[in-house]
PDB file of C-alpha atoms and ligand atoms in Angstrom:
ATOM      1  CA  MET A   1     118.515 -29.755 -33.600  1.00  0.00           C
ATOM      2  CA  ILE A   2     119.091 -27.040 -30.919  1.00  0.00           C
ATOM      3  CA  SER A   3     118.033 -23.435 -31.146  1.00  0.00           C
ATOM      4  CA  ILE A   4     119.092 -20.666 -28.710  1.00  0.00           C
ATOM      5  CA  LYS A   5     117.361 -17.072 -29.394  1.00  0.00           C
ATOM      6  CA  ASN A   6     117.764 -14.419 -27.656  1.00  0.00           C
ATOM      7  CA  VAL A   7     117.918 -16.135 -23.849  1.00  0.00           C
ATOM      8  CA  ASN A   8     118.089 -13.716 -21.153  1.00  0.00           C
ATOM      9  CA  LYS A   9     117.787 -14.941 -17.464  1.00  0.00           C
ATOM     10  CA  TRP A  10     118.304 -13.255 -14.298  1.00  0.00           C
ATOM     11  CA  TYR A  11     118.972 -14.519 -10.832  1.00  0.00           C
ATOM     12  CA  GLY A  12     116.872 -11.637  -8.848  1.00  0.00           C
ATOM     13  CA  SER A  13     118.513  -8.805 -10.206  1.00  0.00           C
ATOM     14  CA  PHE A  14     122.012 -10.430 -11.313  1.00  0.00           C
ATOM     15  CA  GLN A  15     121.590 -10.912 -14.915  1.00  0.00           C
ATOM     16  CA  VAL A  16     123.506 -14.237 -15.453  1.00  0.00           C
ATOM     17  CA  LEU A  17     122.575 -14.640 -19.227  1.00  0.00           C
ATOM     18  CA  THR A  18     122.498 -11.966 -21.856  1.00  0.00           C
ATOM     19  CA  ASP A  19     120.962 -12.209 -25.120  1.00  0.00           C
ATOM     20  CA  CYS A  20     122.514 -15.626 -26.164  1.00  0.00           C
ATOM     21  CA  SER A  21     121.590 -16.971 -29.690  1.00  0.00           C
ATOM     22  CA  THR A  22     123.429 -20.203 -31.203  1.00  0.00           C
ATOM     23  CA  GLU A  23     122.205 -22.947 -33.057  1.00  0.00           C
ATOM     24  CA  VAL A  24     123.534 -26.698 -32.877  1.00  0.00           C
ATOM     25  CA  LYS A  25     122.577 -28.653 -36.012  1.00  0.00           C
ATOM     26  CA  LYS A  26     122.269 -32.304 -35.925  1.00  0.00           C
ATOM     27  CA  GLY A  27     125.364 -34.231 -35.609  1.00  0.00           C
ATOM     28  CA  GLU A  28     127.444 -31.168 -34.681  1.00  0.00           C
ATOM     29  CA  VAL A  29     129.930 -30.959 -31.567  1.00  0.00           C
ATOM     30  CA  VAL A  30     129.746 -27.506 -30.221  1.00  0.00           C
ATOM     31  CA  VAL A  31     132.568 -27.013 -27.566  1.00  0.00           C
ATOM     32  CA  VAL A  32     131.371 -24.076 -25.121  1.00  0.00           C
ATOM     33  CA  CYS A  33     134.453 -22.442 -22.737  1.00  0.00           C
ATOM     34  CA  GLY A  34     135.046 -19.385 -20.847  1.00  0.00           C
ATOM     35  CA  PRO A  35     135.841 -18.233 -17.472  1.00  0.00           C
ATOM     36  CA  SER A  36     134.669 -19.368 -14.278  1.00  0.00           C
ATOM     37  CA  GLY A  37     131.138 -17.846 -13.574  1.00  0.00           C
ATOM     38  CA  SER A  38     130.694 -16.943 -17.290  1.00  0.00           C
ATOM     39  CA  GLY A  39     127.358 -18.702 -17.431  1.00  0.00           C
ATOM     40  CA  LYS A  40     128.464 -21.725 -19.180  1.00  0.00           C
ATOM     41  CA  SER A  41     126.382 -24.039 -16.861  1.00  0.00           C
ATOM     42  CA  THR A  42     123.623 -22.130 -16.734  1.00  0.00           C
ATOM     43  CA  LEU A  43     123.192 -21.842 -20.251  1.00  0.00           C
ATOM     44  CA  ILE A  44     123.378 -25.781 -20.840  1.00  0.00           C
ATOM     45  CA  LYS A  45     120.807 -26.282 -17.977  1.00  0.00           C
ATOM     46  CA  CYS A  46     118.663 -23.869 -20.077  1.00  0.00           C
ATOM     47  CA  VAL A  47     119.031 -26.242 -22.838  1.00  0.00           C
ATOM     48  CA  ASN A  48     117.704 -29.190 -20.367  1.00  0.00           C
ATOM     49  CA  ALA A  49     115.031 -26.857 -19.038  1.00  0.00           C
ATOM     50  CA  LEU A  50     116.835 -27.608 -15.516  1.00  0.00           C
ATOM     51  CA  GLU A  51     116.734 -24.020 -15.313  1.00  0.00           C
ATOM     52  CA  PRO A  52     113.845 -21.452 -16.422  1.00  0.00           C
ATOM     53  CA  PHE A  53     114.743 -18.392 -18.125  1.00  0.00           C
ATOM     54  CA  GLN A  54     112.834 -15.144 -18.477  1.00  0.00           C
ATOM     55  CA  GLN A  55     113.181 -14.303 -22.333  1.00  0.00           C
ATOM     56  CA  GLY A  56     113.873 -15.911 -25.281  1.00  0.00           C
ATOM     57  CA  ASP A  57     113.417 -19.095 -26.476  1.00  0.00           C
ATOM     58  CA  ILE A  58     115.354 -22.414 -26.698  1.00  0.00           C
ATOM     59  CA  VAL A  59     113.902 -24.920 -29.199  1.00  0.00           C
ATOM     60  CA  VAL A  60     115.194 -28.527 -29.187  1.00  0.00           C
ATOM     61  CA  ASP A  61     114.375 -31.065 -31.897  1.00  0.00           C
ATOM     62  CA  ASN A  62     111.417 -28.410 -33.060  1.00  0.00           C
ATOM     63  CA  THR A  63     110.059 -28.483 -29.366  1.00  0.00           C
ATOM     64  CA  SER A  64     110.104 -25.155 -27.719  1.00  0.00           C
ATOM     65  CA  ILE A  65     110.866 -24.976 -24.047  1.00  0.00           C
ATOM     66  CA  ALA A  66     109.351 -21.502 -23.482  1.00  0.00           C
ATOM     67  CA  ASP A  67     105.672 -22.581 -24.736  1.00  0.00           C
ATOM     68  CA  PRO A  68     104.034 -23.523 -21.817  1.00  0.00           C
ATOM     69  CA  ARG A  69     102.114 -26.316 -23.375  1.00  0.00           C
ATOM     70  CA  THR A  70     105.169 -28.306 -24.006  1.00  0.00           C
ATOM     71  CA  ASN A  71     105.778 -31.373 -21.388  1.00  0.00           C
ATOM     72  CA  LEU A  72     109.355 -30.457 -20.112  1.00  0.00           C
ATOM     73  CA  PRO A  73     109.701 -33.930 -18.566  1.00  0.00           C
ATOM     74  CA  LYS A  74     109.218 -35.646 -21.750  1.00  0.00           C
ATOM     75  CA  LEU A  75     111.820 -33.197 -23.379  1.00  0.00           C
ATOM     76  CA  ARG A  76     114.153 -33.796 -20.994  1.00  0.00           C
ATOM     77  CA  SER A  77     114.002 -37.457 -21.222  1.00  0.00           C
ATOM     78  CA  ARG A  78     115.215 -36.894 -24.503  1.00  0.00           C
ATOM     79  CA  VAL A  79     118.255 -34.654 -23.748  1.00  0.00           C
ATOM     80  CA  GLY A  80     121.082 -36.682 -22.049  1.00  0.00           C
ATOM     81  CA  MET A  81     123.074 -34.911 -19.525  1.00  0.00           C
ATOM     82  CA  VAL A  82     126.114 -35.590 -17.834  1.00  0.00           C
ATOM     83  CA  PHE A  83     127.597 -33.261 -14.716  1.00  0.00           C
ATOM     84  CA  GLN A  84     131.044 -33.139 -13.396  1.00  0.00           C
ATOM     85  CA  HIS A  85     129.859 -35.385 -10.484  1.00  0.00           C
ATOM     86  CA  PHE A  86     128.851 -38.420 -11.966  1.00  0.00           C
ATOM     87  CA  GLU A  87     124.991 -38.539  -9.805  1.00  0.00           C
ATOM     88  CA  LEU A  88     124.827 -42.167  -9.906  1.00  0.00           C
ATOM     89  CA  PHE A  89     122.445 -43.590  -7.407  1.00  0.00           C
ATOM     90  CA  PRO A  90     124.936 -44.793  -4.660  1.00  0.00           C
ATOM     91  CA  HIS A  91     122.545 -47.579  -3.355  1.00  0.00           C
ATOM     92  CA  LEU A  92     121.901 -49.117  -7.101  1.00  0.00           C
ATOM     93  CA  SER A  93     123.845 -51.611  -8.762  1.00  0.00           C
ATOM     94  CA  ILE A  94     125.316 -50.374 -12.263  1.00  0.00           C
ATOM     95  CA  SER A  95     123.035 -52.307 -14.126  1.00  0.00           C
ATOM     96  CA  GLU A  96     120.220 -50.826 -12.116  1.00  0.00           C
ATOM     97  CA  ASN A  97     121.246 -47.463 -12.631  1.00  0.00           C
ATOM     98  CA  LEU A  98     121.296 -48.002 -16.017  1.00  0.00           C
ATOM     99  CA  THR A  99     117.665 -49.286 -16.046  1.00  0.00           C
ATOM    100  CA  ILE A 100     115.695 -47.301 -13.455  1.00  0.00           C
ATOM    101  CA  ALA A 101     114.896 -44.651 -15.679  1.00  0.00           C
ATOM    102  CA  GLN A 102     114.224 -46.650 -18.947  1.00  0.00           C
ATOM    103  CA  VAL A 103     111.698 -48.606 -17.176  1.00  0.00           C
ATOM    104  CA  LYS A 104     109.883 -45.591 -15.178  1.00  0.00           C
ATOM    105  CA  VAL A 105     110.221 -42.884 -17.636  1.00  0.00           C
ATOM    106  CA  LEU A 106     110.028 -44.844 -21.158  1.00  0.00           C
ATOM    107  CA  GLY A 107     108.118 -47.427 -19.938  1.00  0.00           C
ATOM    108  CA  ARG A 108     110.345 -50.079 -21.328  1.00  0.00           C
ATOM    109  CA  SER A 109     110.358 -53.781 -20.129  1.00  0.00           C
ATOM    110  CA  LYS A 110     112.802 -54.539 -17.316  1.00  0.00           C
ATOM    111  CA  ASP A 111     114.423 -57.148 -19.712  1.00  0.00           C
ATOM    112  CA  GLU A 112     114.630 -54.745 -22.545  1.00  0.00           C
ATOM    113  CA  ALA A 113     115.747 -51.880 -20.617  1.00  0.00           C
ATOM    114  CA  ILE A 114     118.707 -54.463 -18.977  1.00  0.00           C
ATOM    115  CA  GLU A 115     119.449 -55.646 -22.687  1.00  0.00           C
ATOM    116  CA  LYS A 116     119.729 -52.277 -23.634  1.00  0.00           C
ATOM    117  CA  GLY A 117     121.701 -50.875 -20.554  1.00  0.00           C
ATOM    118  CA  LEU A 118     124.453 -53.719 -20.935  1.00  0.00           C
ATOM    119  CA  LYS A 119     124.997 -53.176 -24.381  1.00  0.00           C
ATOM    120  CA  LEU A 120     126.070 -49.602 -23.644  1.00  0.00           C
ATOM    121  CA  LEU A 121     128.072 -50.894 -20.599  1.00  0.00           C
ATOM    122  CA  ASP A 122     129.863 -52.754 -22.932  1.00  0.00           C
ATOM    123  CA  ARG A 123     130.420 -50.098 -25.329  1.00  0.00           C
ATOM    124  CA  VAL A 124     132.079 -48.256 -22.635  1.00  0.00           C
ATOM    125  CA  GLY A 125     134.100 -51.000 -21.870  1.00  0.00           C
ATOM    126  CA  LEU A 126     132.647 -51.802 -18.193  1.00  0.00           C
ATOM    127  CA  LEU A 127     130.779 -54.905 -18.855  1.00  0.00           C
ATOM    128  CA  ALA A 128     132.366 -56.698 -16.138  1.00  0.00           C
ATOM    129  CA  HIS A 129     131.255 -54.121 -13.626  1.00  0.00           C
ATOM    130  CA  ALA A 130     127.560 -54.333 -14.348  1.00  0.00           C
ATOM    131  CA  ASN A 131     126.552 -56.046 -10.735  1.00  0.00           C
ATOM    132  CA  LYS A 132     129.050 -53.602  -8.668  1.00  0.00           C
ATOM    133  CA  HIS A 133     127.826 -50.537  -6.970  1.00  0.00           C
ATOM    134  CA  PRO A 134     128.854 -47.044  -7.879  1.00  0.00           C
ATOM    135  CA  GLY A 135     131.202 -46.619  -5.112  1.00  0.00           C
ATOM    136  CA  GLN A 136     133.163 -49.607  -6.286  1.00  0.00           C
ATOM    137  CA  LEU A 137     134.222 -47.752  -9.446  1.00  0.00           C
ATOM    138  CA  SER A 138     136.791 -45.169 -10.134  1.00  0.00           C
ATOM    139  CA  GLY A 139     135.648 -41.429 -10.927  1.00  0.00           C
ATOM    140  CA  GLY A 140     136.357 -42.276 -14.747  1.00  0.00           C
ATOM    141  CA  GLN A 141     134.552 -45.453 -14.596  1.00  0.00           C
ATOM    142  CA  GLN A 142     131.449 -44.037 -12.879  1.00  0.00           C
ATOM    143  CA  GLN A 143     131.439 -41.390 -15.447  1.00  0.00           C
ATOM    144  CA  ARG A 144     131.512 -43.730 -18.259  1.00  0.00           C
ATOM    145  CA  VAL A 145     128.508 -45.274 -16.645  1.00  0.00           C
ATOM    146  CA  ALA A 146     127.165 -41.755 -16.535  1.00  0.00           C
ATOM    147  CA  ILE A 147     127.290 -41.747 -20.114  1.00  0.00           C
ATOM    148  CA  ALA A 148     126.054 -45.060 -20.892  1.00  0.00           C
ATOM    149  CA  ARG A 149     122.989 -44.251 -18.417  1.00  0.00           C
ATOM    150  CA  ALA A 150     122.222 -40.981 -20.479  1.00  0.00           C
ATOM    151  CA  LEU A 151     122.507 -43.021 -23.814  1.00  0.00           C
ATOM    152  CA  ALA A 152     119.953 -45.418 -22.730  1.00  0.00           C
ATOM    153  CA  MET A 153     117.917 -42.883 -23.089  1.00  0.00           C
ATOM    154  CA  ASP A 154     118.124 -43.008 -26.722  1.00  0.00           C
ATOM    155  CA  PRO A 155     118.454 -38.919 -26.189  1.00  0.00           C
ATOM    156  CA  VAL A 156     118.155 -36.601 -29.210  1.00  0.00           C
ATOM    157  CA  VAL A 157     121.051 -34.627 -27.920  1.00  0.00           C
ATOM    158  CA  MET A 158     123.841 -35.083 -25.281  1.00  0.00           C
ATOM    159  CA  LEU A 159     124.783 -31.957 -23.101  1.00  0.00           C
ATOM    160  CA  PHE A 160     127.952 -32.258 -21.037  1.00  0.00           C
ATOM    161  CA  ASP A 161     128.693 -29.980 -18.126  1.00  0.00           C
ATOM    162  CA  GLU A 162     132.698 -30.310 -17.386  1.00  0.00           C
ATOM    163  CA  PRO A 163     132.516 -34.101 -17.467  1.00  0.00           C
ATOM    164  CA  THR A 164     136.247 -34.467 -16.826  1.00  0.00           C
ATOM    165  CA  SER A 165     137.162 -31.962 -14.501  1.00  0.00           C
ATOM    166  CA  ALA A 166     136.323 -33.618 -11.303  1.00  0.00           C
ATOM    167  CA  LEU A 167     138.697 -36.579 -12.481  1.00  0.00           C
ATOM    168  CA  ASP A 168     142.294 -37.469 -11.368  1.00  0.00           C
ATOM    169  CA  PRO A 169     144.469 -36.787 -14.639  1.00  0.00           C
ATOM    170  CA  GLU A 170     144.896 -40.274 -15.590  1.00  0.00           C
ATOM    171  CA  MET A 171     141.029 -40.909 -15.850  1.00  0.00           C
ATOM    172  CA  VAL A 172     140.408 -37.995 -18.305  1.00  0.00           C
ATOM    173  CA  ASN A 173     141.309 -39.684 -21.433  1.00  0.00           C
ATOM    174  CA  GLU A 174     139.233 -42.808 -20.648  1.00  0.00           C
ATOM    175  CA  VAL A 175     135.833 -40.507 -20.803  1.00  0.00           C
ATOM    176  CA  LEU A 176     137.316 -38.223 -23.782  1.00  0.00           C
ATOM    177  CA  ASP A 177     137.448 -41.508 -25.494  1.00  0.00           C
ATOM    178  CA  VAL A 178     134.180 -42.558 -25.043  1.00  0.00           C
ATOM    179  CA  MET A 179     132.936 -38.701 -25.626  1.00  0.00           C
ATOM    180  CA  VAL A 180     135.309 -38.626 -29.023  1.00  0.00           C
ATOM    181  CA  GLN A 181     133.646 -41.929 -29.944  1.00  0.00           C
ATOM    182  CA  LEU A 182     130.161 -40.512 -29.719  1.00  0.00           C
ATOM    183  CA  ALA A 183     130.890 -37.395 -31.443  1.00  0.00           C
ATOM    184  CA  GLN A 184     132.632 -39.621 -34.308  1.00  0.00           C
ATOM    185  CA  GLU A 185     129.171 -41.585 -34.323  1.00  0.00           C
ATOM    186  CA  GLY A 186     127.495 -38.441 -35.437  1.00  0.00           C
ATOM    187  CA  MET A 187     125.718 -37.554 -32.016  1.00  0.00           C
ATOM    188  CA  THR A 188     124.596 -33.785 -31.569  1.00  0.00           C
ATOM    189  CA  MET A 189     126.487 -32.492 -28.539  1.00  0.00           C
ATOM    190  CA  MET A 190     127.145 -29.611 -26.449  1.00  0.00           C
ATOM    191  CA  CYS A 191     129.907 -29.643 -24.009  1.00  0.00           C
ATOM    192  CA  VAL A 192     131.048 -27.150 -21.684  1.00  0.00           C
ATOM    193  CA  THR A 193     134.901 -28.132 -21.172  1.00  0.00           C
ATOM    194  CA  HIS A 194     138.426 -26.760 -21.289  1.00  0.00           C
ATOM    195  CA  GLU A 195     139.744 -29.840 -22.709  1.00  0.00           C
ATOM    196  CA  MET A 196     141.062 -28.160 -25.661  1.00  0.00           C
ATOM    197  CA  GLY A 197     142.457 -31.286 -26.963  1.00  0.00           C
ATOM    198  CA  PHE A 198     138.912 -32.534 -27.207  1.00  0.00           C
ATOM    199  CA  ALA A 199     137.734 -29.608 -29.022  1.00  0.00           C
ATOM    200  CA  ARG A 200     140.289 -29.642 -31.645  1.00  0.00           C
ATOM    201  CA  LYS A 201     139.636 -33.181 -32.322  1.00  0.00           C
ATOM    202  CA  VAL A 202     136.121 -33.235 -32.639  1.00  0.00           C
ATOM    203  CA  ALA A 203     134.259 -30.074 -32.022  1.00  0.00           C
ATOM    204  CA  ASP A 204     132.869 -28.223 -35.064  1.00  0.00           C
ATOM    205  CA  ARG A 205     132.536 -25.028 -33.341  1.00  0.00           C
ATOM    206  CA  VAL A 206     133.777 -23.310 -30.342  1.00  0.00           C
ATOM    207  CA  ILE A 207     131.578 -20.937 -28.260  1.00  0.00           C
ATOM    208  CA  PHE A 208     133.385 -18.504 -25.908  1.00  0.00           C
ATOM    209  CA  MET A 209     131.146 -16.911 -22.740  1.00  0.00           C
ATOM    210  CA  ASP A 210     132.210 -14.294 -20.641  1.00  0.00           C
ATOM    211  CA  ALA A 211     130.066 -12.307 -18.101  1.00  0.00           C
ATOM    212  CA  GLY A 212     126.829 -14.103 -19.322  1.00  0.00           C
ATOM    213  CA  GLN A 213     127.321 -13.625 -23.098  1.00  0.00           C
ATOM    214  CA  ILE A 214     128.471 -15.403 -26.207  1.00  0.00           C
ATOM    215  CA  VAL A 215     131.339 -13.363 -27.204  1.00  0.00           C
ATOM    216  CA  GLU A 216     132.676 -15.955 -29.535  1.00  0.00           C
ATOM    217  CA  ASP A 217     130.935 -18.302 -31.846  1.00  0.00           C
ATOM    218  CA  CYS A 218     133.119 -19.816 -34.663  1.00  0.00           C
ATOM    219  CA  PRO A 219     134.183 -22.669 -36.409  1.00  0.00           C
ATOM    220  CA  LYS A 220     136.832 -24.518 -34.618  1.00  0.00           C
ATOM    221  CA  GLN A 221     139.664 -23.928 -37.448  1.00  0.00           C
ATOM    222  CA  ALA A 222     138.845 -19.826 -36.783  1.00  0.00           C
ATOM    223  CA  PHE A 223     138.790 -20.348 -33.090  1.00  0.00           C
ATOM    224  CA  PHE A 224     142.415 -21.978 -32.873  1.00  0.00           C
ATOM    225  CA  GLY A 225     143.627 -20.578 -36.176  1.00  0.00           C
ATOM    226  CA  ASP A 226     144.663 -17.080 -35.991  1.00  0.00           C
ATOM    227  CA  VAL A 227     144.325 -15.605 -32.534  1.00  0.00           C
ATOM    228  CA  SER A 228     144.646 -12.277 -33.362  1.00  0.00           C
ATOM    229  CA  GLN A 229     141.114 -12.119 -35.041  1.00  0.00           C
ATOM    230  CA  ARG A 230     139.706 -13.138 -31.649  1.00  0.00           C
ATOM    231  CA  SER A 231     137.949 -10.674 -29.061  1.00  0.00           C
ATOM    232  CA  GLU A 232     140.150  -9.551 -26.743  1.00  0.00           C
ATOM    233  CA  ARG A 233     138.906 -11.567 -23.724  1.00  0.00           C
ATOM    234  CA  ALA A 234     139.204 -14.751 -25.490  1.00  0.00           C
ATOM    235  CA  GLN A 235     142.861 -14.122 -26.381  1.00  0.00           C
ATOM    236  CA  GLN A 236     143.302 -13.687 -22.913  1.00  0.00           C
ATOM    237  CA  PHE A 237     141.427 -16.624 -21.897  1.00  0.00           C
ATOM    238  CA  LEU A 238     143.123 -18.751 -24.623  1.00  0.00           C
ATOM    239  CA  ALA A 239     146.612 -17.421 -23.428  1.00  0.00           C
ATOM    240  CA  LYS A 240     145.986 -18.876 -19.952  1.00  0.00           C
ATOM    241  CA  ILE A 241     144.297 -22.314 -20.778  1.00  0.00           C
ATOM    242  CA  LEU A 242     146.934 -22.930 -23.841  1.00  0.00           C
ATOM    243  CA  GLN A 243     150.103 -22.246 -22.141  1.00  0.00           C
ATOM    244  CA  HIS A 244     150.735 -25.750 -21.400  1.00  0.00           C
TER     245      HIS A 244
HETATM  246  N1  ATP B   1     121.014 -20.751  -8.173  1.00  0.00           N
HETATM  247  C1  ATP B   1     121.753 -19.371  -8.395  1.00  0.00           C
HETATM  248  N2  ATP B   1     121.449 -18.294  -7.970  1.00  0.00           N
HETATM  249  C2  ATP B   1     121.964 -17.415  -7.768  1.00  0.00           C
HETATM  250  N3  ATP B   1     123.371 -16.932  -8.608  1.00  0.00           N
HETATM  251  C3  ATP B   1     123.663 -18.023  -9.458  1.00  0.00           C
HETATM  252  C4  ATP B   1     123.065 -19.411  -8.989  1.00  0.00           C
HETATM  253  N4  ATP B   1     123.366 -20.249 -10.169  1.00  0.00           N
HETATM  254  C5  ATP B   1     124.623 -19.638 -10.572  1.00  0.00           C
HETATM  255  N5  ATP B   1     124.935 -18.467 -10.031  1.00  0.00           N
HETATM  256  C6  ATP B   1     125.768 -17.154 -10.740  1.00  0.00           C
HETATM  257  O1  ATP B   1     125.539 -17.234 -12.044  1.00  0.00           O
HETATM  258  C7  ATP B   1     126.978 -17.348 -12.578  1.00  0.00           C
HETATM  259  C8  ATP B   1     127.032 -18.173 -13.702  1.00  0.00           C
HETATM  260  O2  ATP B   1     127.151 -19.386 -12.660  1.00  0.00           O
HETATM  261  P1  ATP B   1     127.527 -20.576 -14.001  1.00  0.00           P
HETATM  262  O3  ATP B   1     127.512 -21.859 -12.621  1.00  0.00           O
HETATM  263  O4  ATP B   1     126.530 -20.808 -15.074  1.00  0.00           O
HETATM  264  O5  ATP B   1     129.004 -20.374 -14.349  1.00  0.00           O
HETATM  265  P2  ATP B   1     130.016 -21.418 -14.877  1.00  0.00           P
HETATM  266  O6  ATP B   1     130.368 -20.526 -16.529  1.00  0.00           O
HETATM  267  O7  ATP B   1     129.480 -22.610 -15.530  1.00  0.00           O
HETATM  268  O8  ATP B   1     131.194 -21.350 -14.191  1.00  0.00           O
HETATM  269  P3  ATP B   1     132.211 -22.634 -13.937  1.00  0.00           P
HETATM  270  O9  ATP B   1     133.191 -22.669 -14.928  1.00  0.00           O
HETATM  271  O10 ATP B   1     133.023 -22.212 -12.373  1.00  0.00           O
HETATM  272  O11 ATP B   1     131.467 -23.772 -13.673  1.00  0.00           O
HETATM  273  C9  ATP B   1     128.047 -16.965 -11.705  1.00  0.00           C
HETATM  274  O12 ATP B   1     128.153 -15.705 -11.177  1.00  0.00           O
HETATM  275  C10 ATP B   1     126.967 -17.671 -10.231  1.00  0.00           C
HETATM  276  O13 ATP B   1     127.454 -17.038  -9.235  1.00  0.00           O
HETATM  277 MG1   MG B   2     130.179 -24.513 -14.617  1.00  0.00          MG
END
């Protein structure tokens, strides 16, 4: 579903991604982890064509991002993205947040969009909040709305960039629960997260990045298995995050 092929990207003279390659199959859940500044967000934004890259290619559901003939806005509309900060429209109600892109980008009728939006809101357990504004919801609730909003576009893949790292600890699980459910339903997902409990539970593979490179790309069992088989950099990182 996602094929990243030898991607190189520079910000000016600084190389932020170096020869990154990996594949995510349909229905697979891949967790991306690594130290701050290693290029995780940049890589995931390249998959959504939110960031351009200078070399290599990324193919999403048979559509090449590097191909100049590709309609990038159309591609983006099929790739769900959930960020650390929920980025809901603060001046719109929850129900309007869920419908606006369905109507404007996908051309759905308002009724159809509302029906779909409310169904997804129900799925993330927030139907009762449809007429509120984002500011009236907790961080965890807003993030669940952001996930529902992305799902309303019928994405072929879902990308997550540290969706729980800005949340108070007691709200992390309610968001992870929604993500676990999505994974178990067969959604293709690429998740930047340091929630290793989530990774252990639903990831098929774990990618470890360091200094713009994919240093490890292995099945979850191997990643969390015999640590001595991991690269030194991954071992150091795991030692830090698995202490608790
Ligand atoms: N717009 C930009 N211009 C220049 N450099 C950038 C830009 N965005 C990111 N960088 C640099 O690229 C590198 C990778 O950034 P990126 O945000 O992808 O890292 P990350 O792995 O997501 O880190 P974190 O865990 O802190 O979110 C960093 O060194 C960062 O400073
Ligand atoms: Mg990041």
